[in-house]
Tab-separated table of C-alpha atoms and ligand atoms in Angstrom:
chain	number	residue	atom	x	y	z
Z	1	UNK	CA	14.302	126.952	207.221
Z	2	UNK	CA	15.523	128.096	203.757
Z	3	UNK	CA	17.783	130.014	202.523
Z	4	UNK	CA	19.229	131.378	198.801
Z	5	UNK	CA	22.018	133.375	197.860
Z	6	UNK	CA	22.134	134.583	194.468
Z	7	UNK	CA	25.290	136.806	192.912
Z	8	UNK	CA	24.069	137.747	189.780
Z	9	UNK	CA	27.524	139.272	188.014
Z	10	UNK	CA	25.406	142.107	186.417
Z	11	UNK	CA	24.997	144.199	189.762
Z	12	UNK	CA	28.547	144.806	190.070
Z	13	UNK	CA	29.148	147.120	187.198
Z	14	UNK	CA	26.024	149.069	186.779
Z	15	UNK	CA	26.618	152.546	185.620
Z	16	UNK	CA	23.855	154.074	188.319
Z	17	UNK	CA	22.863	157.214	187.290
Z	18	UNK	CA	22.009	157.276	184.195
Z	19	UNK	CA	18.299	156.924	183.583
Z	20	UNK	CA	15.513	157.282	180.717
Z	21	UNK	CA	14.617	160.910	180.284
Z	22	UNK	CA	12.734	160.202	177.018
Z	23	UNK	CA	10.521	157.693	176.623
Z	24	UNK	CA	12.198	154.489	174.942
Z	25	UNK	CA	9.731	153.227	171.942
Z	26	UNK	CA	9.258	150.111	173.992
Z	27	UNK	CA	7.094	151.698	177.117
Z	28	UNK	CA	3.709	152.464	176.253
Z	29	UNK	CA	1.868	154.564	178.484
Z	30	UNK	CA	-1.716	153.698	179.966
Z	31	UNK	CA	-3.946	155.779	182.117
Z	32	UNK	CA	-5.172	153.795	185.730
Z	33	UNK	CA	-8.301	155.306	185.629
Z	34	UNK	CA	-9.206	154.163	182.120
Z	35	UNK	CA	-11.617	151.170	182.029
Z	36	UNK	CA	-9.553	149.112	179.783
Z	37	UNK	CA	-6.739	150.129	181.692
Z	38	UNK	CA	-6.054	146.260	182.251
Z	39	UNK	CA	-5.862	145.447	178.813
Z	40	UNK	CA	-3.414	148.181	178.187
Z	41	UNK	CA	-1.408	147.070	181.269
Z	42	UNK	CA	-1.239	143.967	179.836
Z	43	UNK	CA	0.511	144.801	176.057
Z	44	UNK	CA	2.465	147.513	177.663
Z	45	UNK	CA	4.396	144.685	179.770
Z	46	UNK	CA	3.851	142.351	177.164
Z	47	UNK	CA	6.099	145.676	174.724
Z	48	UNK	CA	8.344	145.518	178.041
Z	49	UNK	CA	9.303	142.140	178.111
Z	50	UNK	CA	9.505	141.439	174.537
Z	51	UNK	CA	12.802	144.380	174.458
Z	52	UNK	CA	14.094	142.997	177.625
Z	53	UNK	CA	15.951	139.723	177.068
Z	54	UNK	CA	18.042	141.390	174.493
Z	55	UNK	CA	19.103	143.864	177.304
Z	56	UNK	CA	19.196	147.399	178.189
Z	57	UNK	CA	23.525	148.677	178.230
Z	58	UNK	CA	21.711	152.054	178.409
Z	59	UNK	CA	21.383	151.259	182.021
Z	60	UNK	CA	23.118	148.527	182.335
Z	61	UNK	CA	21.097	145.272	182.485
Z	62	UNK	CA	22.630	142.509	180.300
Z	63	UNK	CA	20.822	140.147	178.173
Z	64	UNK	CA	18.150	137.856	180.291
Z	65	UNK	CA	17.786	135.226	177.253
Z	66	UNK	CA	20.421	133.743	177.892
Z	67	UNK	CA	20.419	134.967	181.016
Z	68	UNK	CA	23.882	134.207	183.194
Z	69	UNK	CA	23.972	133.561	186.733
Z	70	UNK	CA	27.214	133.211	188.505
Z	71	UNK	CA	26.095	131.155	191.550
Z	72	UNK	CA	23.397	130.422	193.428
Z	73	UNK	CA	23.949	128.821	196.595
Z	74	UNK	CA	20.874	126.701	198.443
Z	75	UNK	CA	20.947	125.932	201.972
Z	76	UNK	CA	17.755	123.918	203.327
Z	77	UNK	CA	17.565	122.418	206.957
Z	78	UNK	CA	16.443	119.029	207.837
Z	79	UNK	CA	12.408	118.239	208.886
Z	80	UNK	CA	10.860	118.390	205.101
Z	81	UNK	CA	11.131	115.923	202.880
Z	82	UNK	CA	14.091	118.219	201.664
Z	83	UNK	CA	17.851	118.730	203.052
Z	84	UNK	CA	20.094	120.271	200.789
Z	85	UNK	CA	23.076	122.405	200.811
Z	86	UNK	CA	24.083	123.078	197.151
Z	87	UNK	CA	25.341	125.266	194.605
Z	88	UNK	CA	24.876	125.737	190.803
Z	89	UNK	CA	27.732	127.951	189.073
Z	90	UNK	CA	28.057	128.973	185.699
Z	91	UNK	CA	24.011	128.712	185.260
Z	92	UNK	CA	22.710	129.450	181.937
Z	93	UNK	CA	19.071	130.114	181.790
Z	94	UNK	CA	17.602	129.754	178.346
Z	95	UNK	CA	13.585	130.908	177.517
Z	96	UNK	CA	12.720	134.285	179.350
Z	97	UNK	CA	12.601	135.815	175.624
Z	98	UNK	CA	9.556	133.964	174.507
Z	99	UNK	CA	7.491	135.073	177.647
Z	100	UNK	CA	4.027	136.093	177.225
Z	101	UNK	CA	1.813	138.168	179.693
Z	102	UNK	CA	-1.366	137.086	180.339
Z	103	UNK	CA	-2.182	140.243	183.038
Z	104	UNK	CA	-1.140	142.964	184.665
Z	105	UNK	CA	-2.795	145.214	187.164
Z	106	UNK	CA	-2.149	148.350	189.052
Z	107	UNK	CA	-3.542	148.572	192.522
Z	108	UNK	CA	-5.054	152.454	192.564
Z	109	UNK	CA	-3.849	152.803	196.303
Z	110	UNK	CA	-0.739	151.432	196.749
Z	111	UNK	CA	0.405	151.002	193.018
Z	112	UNK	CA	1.787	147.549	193.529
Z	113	UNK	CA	1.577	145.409	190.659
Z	114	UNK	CA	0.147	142.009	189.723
Z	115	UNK	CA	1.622	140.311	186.731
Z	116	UNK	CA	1.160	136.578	185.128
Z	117	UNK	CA	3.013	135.515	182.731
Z	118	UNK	CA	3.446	132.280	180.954
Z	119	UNK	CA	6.299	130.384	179.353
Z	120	UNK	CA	6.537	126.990	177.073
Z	121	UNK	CA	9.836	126.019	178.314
Z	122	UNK	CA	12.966	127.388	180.281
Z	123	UNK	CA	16.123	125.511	180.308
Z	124	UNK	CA	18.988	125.523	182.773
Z	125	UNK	CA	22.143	124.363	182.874
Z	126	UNK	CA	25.149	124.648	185.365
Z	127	UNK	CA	27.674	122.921	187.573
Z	128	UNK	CA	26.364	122.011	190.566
Z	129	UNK	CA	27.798	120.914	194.189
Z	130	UNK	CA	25.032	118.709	196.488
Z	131	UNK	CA	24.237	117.059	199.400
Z	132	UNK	CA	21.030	115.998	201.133
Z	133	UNK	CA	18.136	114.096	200.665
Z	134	UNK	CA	15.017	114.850	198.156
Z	135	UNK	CA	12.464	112.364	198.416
Z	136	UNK	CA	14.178	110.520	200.985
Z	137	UNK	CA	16.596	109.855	198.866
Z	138	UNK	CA	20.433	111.116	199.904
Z	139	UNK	CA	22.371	112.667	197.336
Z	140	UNK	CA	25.996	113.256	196.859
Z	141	UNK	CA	27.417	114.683	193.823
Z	142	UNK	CA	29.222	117.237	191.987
Z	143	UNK	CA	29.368	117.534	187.878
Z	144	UNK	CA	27.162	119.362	185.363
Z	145	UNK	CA	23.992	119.630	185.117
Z	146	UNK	CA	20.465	120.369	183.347
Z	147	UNK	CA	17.240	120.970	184.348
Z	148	UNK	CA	14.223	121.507	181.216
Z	149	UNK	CA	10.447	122.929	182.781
Z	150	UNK	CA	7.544	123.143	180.459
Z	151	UNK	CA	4.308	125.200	180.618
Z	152	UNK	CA	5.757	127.383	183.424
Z	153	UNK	CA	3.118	129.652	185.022
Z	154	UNK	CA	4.228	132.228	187.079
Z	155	UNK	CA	2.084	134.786	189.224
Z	156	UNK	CA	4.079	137.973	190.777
Z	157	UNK	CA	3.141	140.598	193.068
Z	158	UNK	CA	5.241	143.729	193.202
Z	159	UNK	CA	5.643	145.842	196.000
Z	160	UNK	CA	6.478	149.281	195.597
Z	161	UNK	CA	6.851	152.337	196.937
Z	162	UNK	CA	7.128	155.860	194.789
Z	163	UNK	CA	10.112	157.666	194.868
Z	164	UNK	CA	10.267	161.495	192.959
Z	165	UNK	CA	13.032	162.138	191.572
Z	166	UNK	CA	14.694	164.309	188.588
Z	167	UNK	CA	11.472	165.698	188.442
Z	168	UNK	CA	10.106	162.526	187.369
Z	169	UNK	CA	8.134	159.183	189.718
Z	170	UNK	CA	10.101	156.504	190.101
Z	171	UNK	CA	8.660	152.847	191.080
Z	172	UNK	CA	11.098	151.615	193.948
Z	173	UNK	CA	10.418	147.986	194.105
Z	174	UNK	CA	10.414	146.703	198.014
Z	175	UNK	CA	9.407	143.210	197.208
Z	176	UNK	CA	8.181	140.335	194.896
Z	177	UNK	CA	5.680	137.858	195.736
Z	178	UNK	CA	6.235	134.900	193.766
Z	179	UNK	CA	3.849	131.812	193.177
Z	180	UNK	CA	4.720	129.592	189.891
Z	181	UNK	CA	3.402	126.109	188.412
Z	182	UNK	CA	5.383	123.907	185.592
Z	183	UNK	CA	3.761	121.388	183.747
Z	184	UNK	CA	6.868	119.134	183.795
Z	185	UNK	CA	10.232	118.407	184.715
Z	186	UNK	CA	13.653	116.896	183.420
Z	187	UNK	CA	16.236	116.858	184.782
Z	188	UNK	CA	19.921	115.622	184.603
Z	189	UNK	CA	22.540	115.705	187.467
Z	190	UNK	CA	26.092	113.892	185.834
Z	191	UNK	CA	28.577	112.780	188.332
Z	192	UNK	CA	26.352	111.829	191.144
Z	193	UNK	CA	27.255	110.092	193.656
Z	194	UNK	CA	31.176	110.953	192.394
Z	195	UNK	CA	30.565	108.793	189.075
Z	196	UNK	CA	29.286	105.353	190.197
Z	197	UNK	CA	27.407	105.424	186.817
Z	198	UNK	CA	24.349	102.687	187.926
Z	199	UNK	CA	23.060	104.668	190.927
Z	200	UNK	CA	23.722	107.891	188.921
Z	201	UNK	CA	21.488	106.447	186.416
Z	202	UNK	CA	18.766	104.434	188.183
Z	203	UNK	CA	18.857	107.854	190.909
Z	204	UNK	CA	18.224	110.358	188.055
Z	205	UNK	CA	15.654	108.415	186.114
Z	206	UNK	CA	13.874	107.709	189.723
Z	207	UNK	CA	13.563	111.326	190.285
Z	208	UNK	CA	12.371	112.244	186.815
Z	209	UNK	CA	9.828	109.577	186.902
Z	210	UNK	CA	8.849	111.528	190.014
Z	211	UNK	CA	9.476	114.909	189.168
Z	212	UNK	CA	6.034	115.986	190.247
Z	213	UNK	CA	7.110	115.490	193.863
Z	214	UNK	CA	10.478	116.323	193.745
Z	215	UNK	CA	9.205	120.390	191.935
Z	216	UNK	CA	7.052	120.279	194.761
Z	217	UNK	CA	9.639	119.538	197.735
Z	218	UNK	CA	11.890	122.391	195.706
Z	219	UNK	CA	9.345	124.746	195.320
Z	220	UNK	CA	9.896	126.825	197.988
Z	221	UNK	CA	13.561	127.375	197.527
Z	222	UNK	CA	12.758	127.471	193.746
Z	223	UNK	CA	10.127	130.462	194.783
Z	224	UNK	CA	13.185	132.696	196.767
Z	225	UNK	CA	15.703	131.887	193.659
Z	226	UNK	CA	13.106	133.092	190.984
Z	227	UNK	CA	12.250	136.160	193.399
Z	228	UNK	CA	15.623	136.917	193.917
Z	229	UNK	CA	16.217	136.855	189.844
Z	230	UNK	CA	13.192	138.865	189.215
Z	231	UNK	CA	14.048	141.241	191.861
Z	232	UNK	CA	17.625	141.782	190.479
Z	233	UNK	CA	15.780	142.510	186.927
Z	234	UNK	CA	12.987	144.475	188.090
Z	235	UNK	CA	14.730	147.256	190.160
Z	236	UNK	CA	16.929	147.507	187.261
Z	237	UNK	CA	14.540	148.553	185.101
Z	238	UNK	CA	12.418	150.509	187.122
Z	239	UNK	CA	15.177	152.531	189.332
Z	240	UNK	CA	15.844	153.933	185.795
Z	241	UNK	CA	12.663	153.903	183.887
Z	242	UNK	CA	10.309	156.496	185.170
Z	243	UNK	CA	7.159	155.181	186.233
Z	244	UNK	CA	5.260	158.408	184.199
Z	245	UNK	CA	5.746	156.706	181.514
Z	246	UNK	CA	4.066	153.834	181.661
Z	247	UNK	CA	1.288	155.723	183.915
Z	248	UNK	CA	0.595	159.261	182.834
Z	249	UNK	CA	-1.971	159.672	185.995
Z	250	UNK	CA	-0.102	157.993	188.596
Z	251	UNK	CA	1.256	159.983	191.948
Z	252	UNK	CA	-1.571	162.496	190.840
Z	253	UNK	CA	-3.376	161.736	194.583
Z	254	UNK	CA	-0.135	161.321	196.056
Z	255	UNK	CA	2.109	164.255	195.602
Z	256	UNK	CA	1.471	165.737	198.859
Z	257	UNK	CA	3.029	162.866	200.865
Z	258	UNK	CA	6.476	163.148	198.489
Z	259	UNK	CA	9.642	164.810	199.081
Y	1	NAG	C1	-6.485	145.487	174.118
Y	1	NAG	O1	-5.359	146.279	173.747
Y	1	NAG	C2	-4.858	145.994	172.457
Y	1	NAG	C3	-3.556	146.778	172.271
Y	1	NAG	O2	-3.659	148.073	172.728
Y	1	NAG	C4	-5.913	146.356	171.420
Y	1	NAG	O3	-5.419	146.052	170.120
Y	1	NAG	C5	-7.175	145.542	171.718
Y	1	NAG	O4	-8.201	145.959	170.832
Y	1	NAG	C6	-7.627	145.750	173.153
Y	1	NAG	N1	-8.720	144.834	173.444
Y	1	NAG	C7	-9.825	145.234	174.057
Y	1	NAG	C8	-10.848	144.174	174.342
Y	1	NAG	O5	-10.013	146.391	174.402
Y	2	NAG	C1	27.660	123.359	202.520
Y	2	NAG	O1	28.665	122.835	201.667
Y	2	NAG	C2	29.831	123.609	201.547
Y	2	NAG	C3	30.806	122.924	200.588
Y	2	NAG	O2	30.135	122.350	199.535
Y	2	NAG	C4	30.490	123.765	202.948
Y	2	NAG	O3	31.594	124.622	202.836
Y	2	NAG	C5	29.469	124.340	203.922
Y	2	NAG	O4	30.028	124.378	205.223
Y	2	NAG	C6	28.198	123.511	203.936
Y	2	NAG	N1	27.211	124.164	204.808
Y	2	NAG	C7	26.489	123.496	205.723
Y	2	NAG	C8	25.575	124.311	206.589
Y	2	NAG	O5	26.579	122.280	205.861
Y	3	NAG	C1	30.860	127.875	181.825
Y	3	NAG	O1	30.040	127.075	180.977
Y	3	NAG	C2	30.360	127.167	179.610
Y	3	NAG	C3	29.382	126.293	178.839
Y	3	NAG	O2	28.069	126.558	179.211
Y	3	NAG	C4	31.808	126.726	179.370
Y	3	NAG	O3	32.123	126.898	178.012
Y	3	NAG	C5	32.752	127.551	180.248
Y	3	NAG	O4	34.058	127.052	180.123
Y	3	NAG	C6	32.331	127.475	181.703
Y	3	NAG	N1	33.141	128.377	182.503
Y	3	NAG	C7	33.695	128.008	183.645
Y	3	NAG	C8	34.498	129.041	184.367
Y	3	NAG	O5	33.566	126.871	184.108
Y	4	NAG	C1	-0.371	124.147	181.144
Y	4	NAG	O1	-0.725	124.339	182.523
Y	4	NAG	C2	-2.058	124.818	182.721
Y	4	NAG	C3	-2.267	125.009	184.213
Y	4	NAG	O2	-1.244	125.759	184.787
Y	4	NAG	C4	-3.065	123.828	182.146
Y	4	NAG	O3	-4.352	124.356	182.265
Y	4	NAG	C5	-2.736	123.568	180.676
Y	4	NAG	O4	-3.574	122.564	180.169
Y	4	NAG	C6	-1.283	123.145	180.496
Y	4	NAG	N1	-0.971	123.043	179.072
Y	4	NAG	C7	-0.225	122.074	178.558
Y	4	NAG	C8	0.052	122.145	177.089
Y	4	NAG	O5	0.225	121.160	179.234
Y	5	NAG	C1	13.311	151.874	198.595
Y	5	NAG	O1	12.815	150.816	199.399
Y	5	NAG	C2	13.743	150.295	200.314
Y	5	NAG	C3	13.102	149.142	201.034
Y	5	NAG	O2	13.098	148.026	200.211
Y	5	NAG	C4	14.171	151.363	201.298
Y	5	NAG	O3	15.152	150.837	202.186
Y	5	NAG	C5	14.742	152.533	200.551
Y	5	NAG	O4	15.034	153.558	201.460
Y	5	NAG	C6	13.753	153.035	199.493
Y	5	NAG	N1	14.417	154.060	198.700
Y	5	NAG	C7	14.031	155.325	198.721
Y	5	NAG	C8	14.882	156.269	197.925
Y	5	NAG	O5	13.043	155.691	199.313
């Protein structure tokens, strides 16, 4: 049993109703039924996430690089290797600017989406609150902290369903699937175990010199915080970015069954 509860500050103060009604220079259409479709799928996110991090006020989605989270609370329940019940505030995540796309499709049916996408390096850094046990080893602390992953590969699968609207096809964006990799881990917790300095030291460099484990025991909880993020991003965009513009023949099958 898991659980994640992410307020993201940006939701509260979204202008909602204001949308694209021309295409912005950074969506590029690309026709589904096109055999290179992929490859245009692929730059046209690529164009997508490239504008981004530097934010959309238009429609009110802040800057994602850095990207600001107020809190994110985790709550994990004995049985795993992993009990934890912990908070980071005042995150800063550094990184989602550089990310590349290495593939995105467009399931003809359903129109969900499949995107990877790669990063060098992301960096956190926060307050935190904690207490549990990773790696069987309890933890008790409170202080700043930092977390650096490398070679971060992430695979997401977008549900959607279509939505018509203003005359235009809006994706509405149900759920992400999220499944990600990193090729390495620091880390830094200060203040653990309330500032006895020689088990906060010998702790944190046992659990870097581990940190292959210790990313594994957190990935699930890792997972629902990243899908949580992306989900917060995603329906931004797309609840006011018409889906016609990045597909000029989608809906074309489908226009019976919408209102
Ligand atoms: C893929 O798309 C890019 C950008 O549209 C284009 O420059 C490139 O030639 C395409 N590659 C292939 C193999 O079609
Ligand atoms: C988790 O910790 C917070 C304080 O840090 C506490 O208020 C809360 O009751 C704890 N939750 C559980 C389930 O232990
Ligand atoms: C949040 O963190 C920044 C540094 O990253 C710091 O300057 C600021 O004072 C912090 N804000 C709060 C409310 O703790
Ligand atoms: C990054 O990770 C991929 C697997 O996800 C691996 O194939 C590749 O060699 C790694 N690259 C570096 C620079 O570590
Ligand atoms: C969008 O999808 C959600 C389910 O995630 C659903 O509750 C909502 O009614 C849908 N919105 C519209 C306008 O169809």
């Amino acid at each position: 049993m898991f659980l994640t509860t992410l307020l993201v500050c940006f939701f509260s103060d979204i202008a909602f109703g204001d949308y694209y009604k021309v295409q912005p220079d950074f969506v590029k259409t690309c026709v589904k039924d096109d055999p290179g479709f992929i490859n245009c799928s692929t730059h046209a996110v690529q164009i997508l996430f490239n504008k981004i991090p530097e934010g959309l006020p238009e429609i009110g989605l802040p800057p994602l690089d850095p990207l600001h989270l107020d809190e994110i609370k985790i709550l994990q329940g004995g049985g795993g290797p992993v009990t934890v019940n912990a908070s980071l505030t005042n995150v800063t995540v550094r990184g989602f600017g550089k990310t590349k796309i290495l593939y995105n499709s467009v399931d003809p049916k359903t129109y969900d989406f499949l995107t990877k996408l790669h990063l060098d390096k992301l960096r956190m850094e926060g307050d935190y609150r904690l207490l549990g046990r990773i790696l069987v080893i309890p933890l008790r602390g409170k202080g700043n902290c930092w977390f650096d992953a490398k070679n971060i590969s992430i695979e997401a699968k977008s549900d959607v369903t279509l939505i018509k609207k203003h005359g235009f096809t809006f994706y509405n964006i149900t759920a992400i699937h999220v499944k990600f990799d990193i090729g390495g881990l620091k880390f830094h917790m200060g203040n653990l175990f309330d500032g006895i300095k020689a088990l906060e030291e010998s702790t944190n460099a046992y659990l870097n010199a581990n940190w292959r484990p210790v990313a594994d025991s957190l990935n699930p909880i890792l997972t629902k915080t990243v899908e949580d993020i992306m989900i917060g991003i995603l329906k931004t965009v797309f609840d006011n970015l018409p889906a016609d513009f990045f597909l000029a023949d989608i809906g074309e099958d489908l226009d019976s069954n919408l209102s």
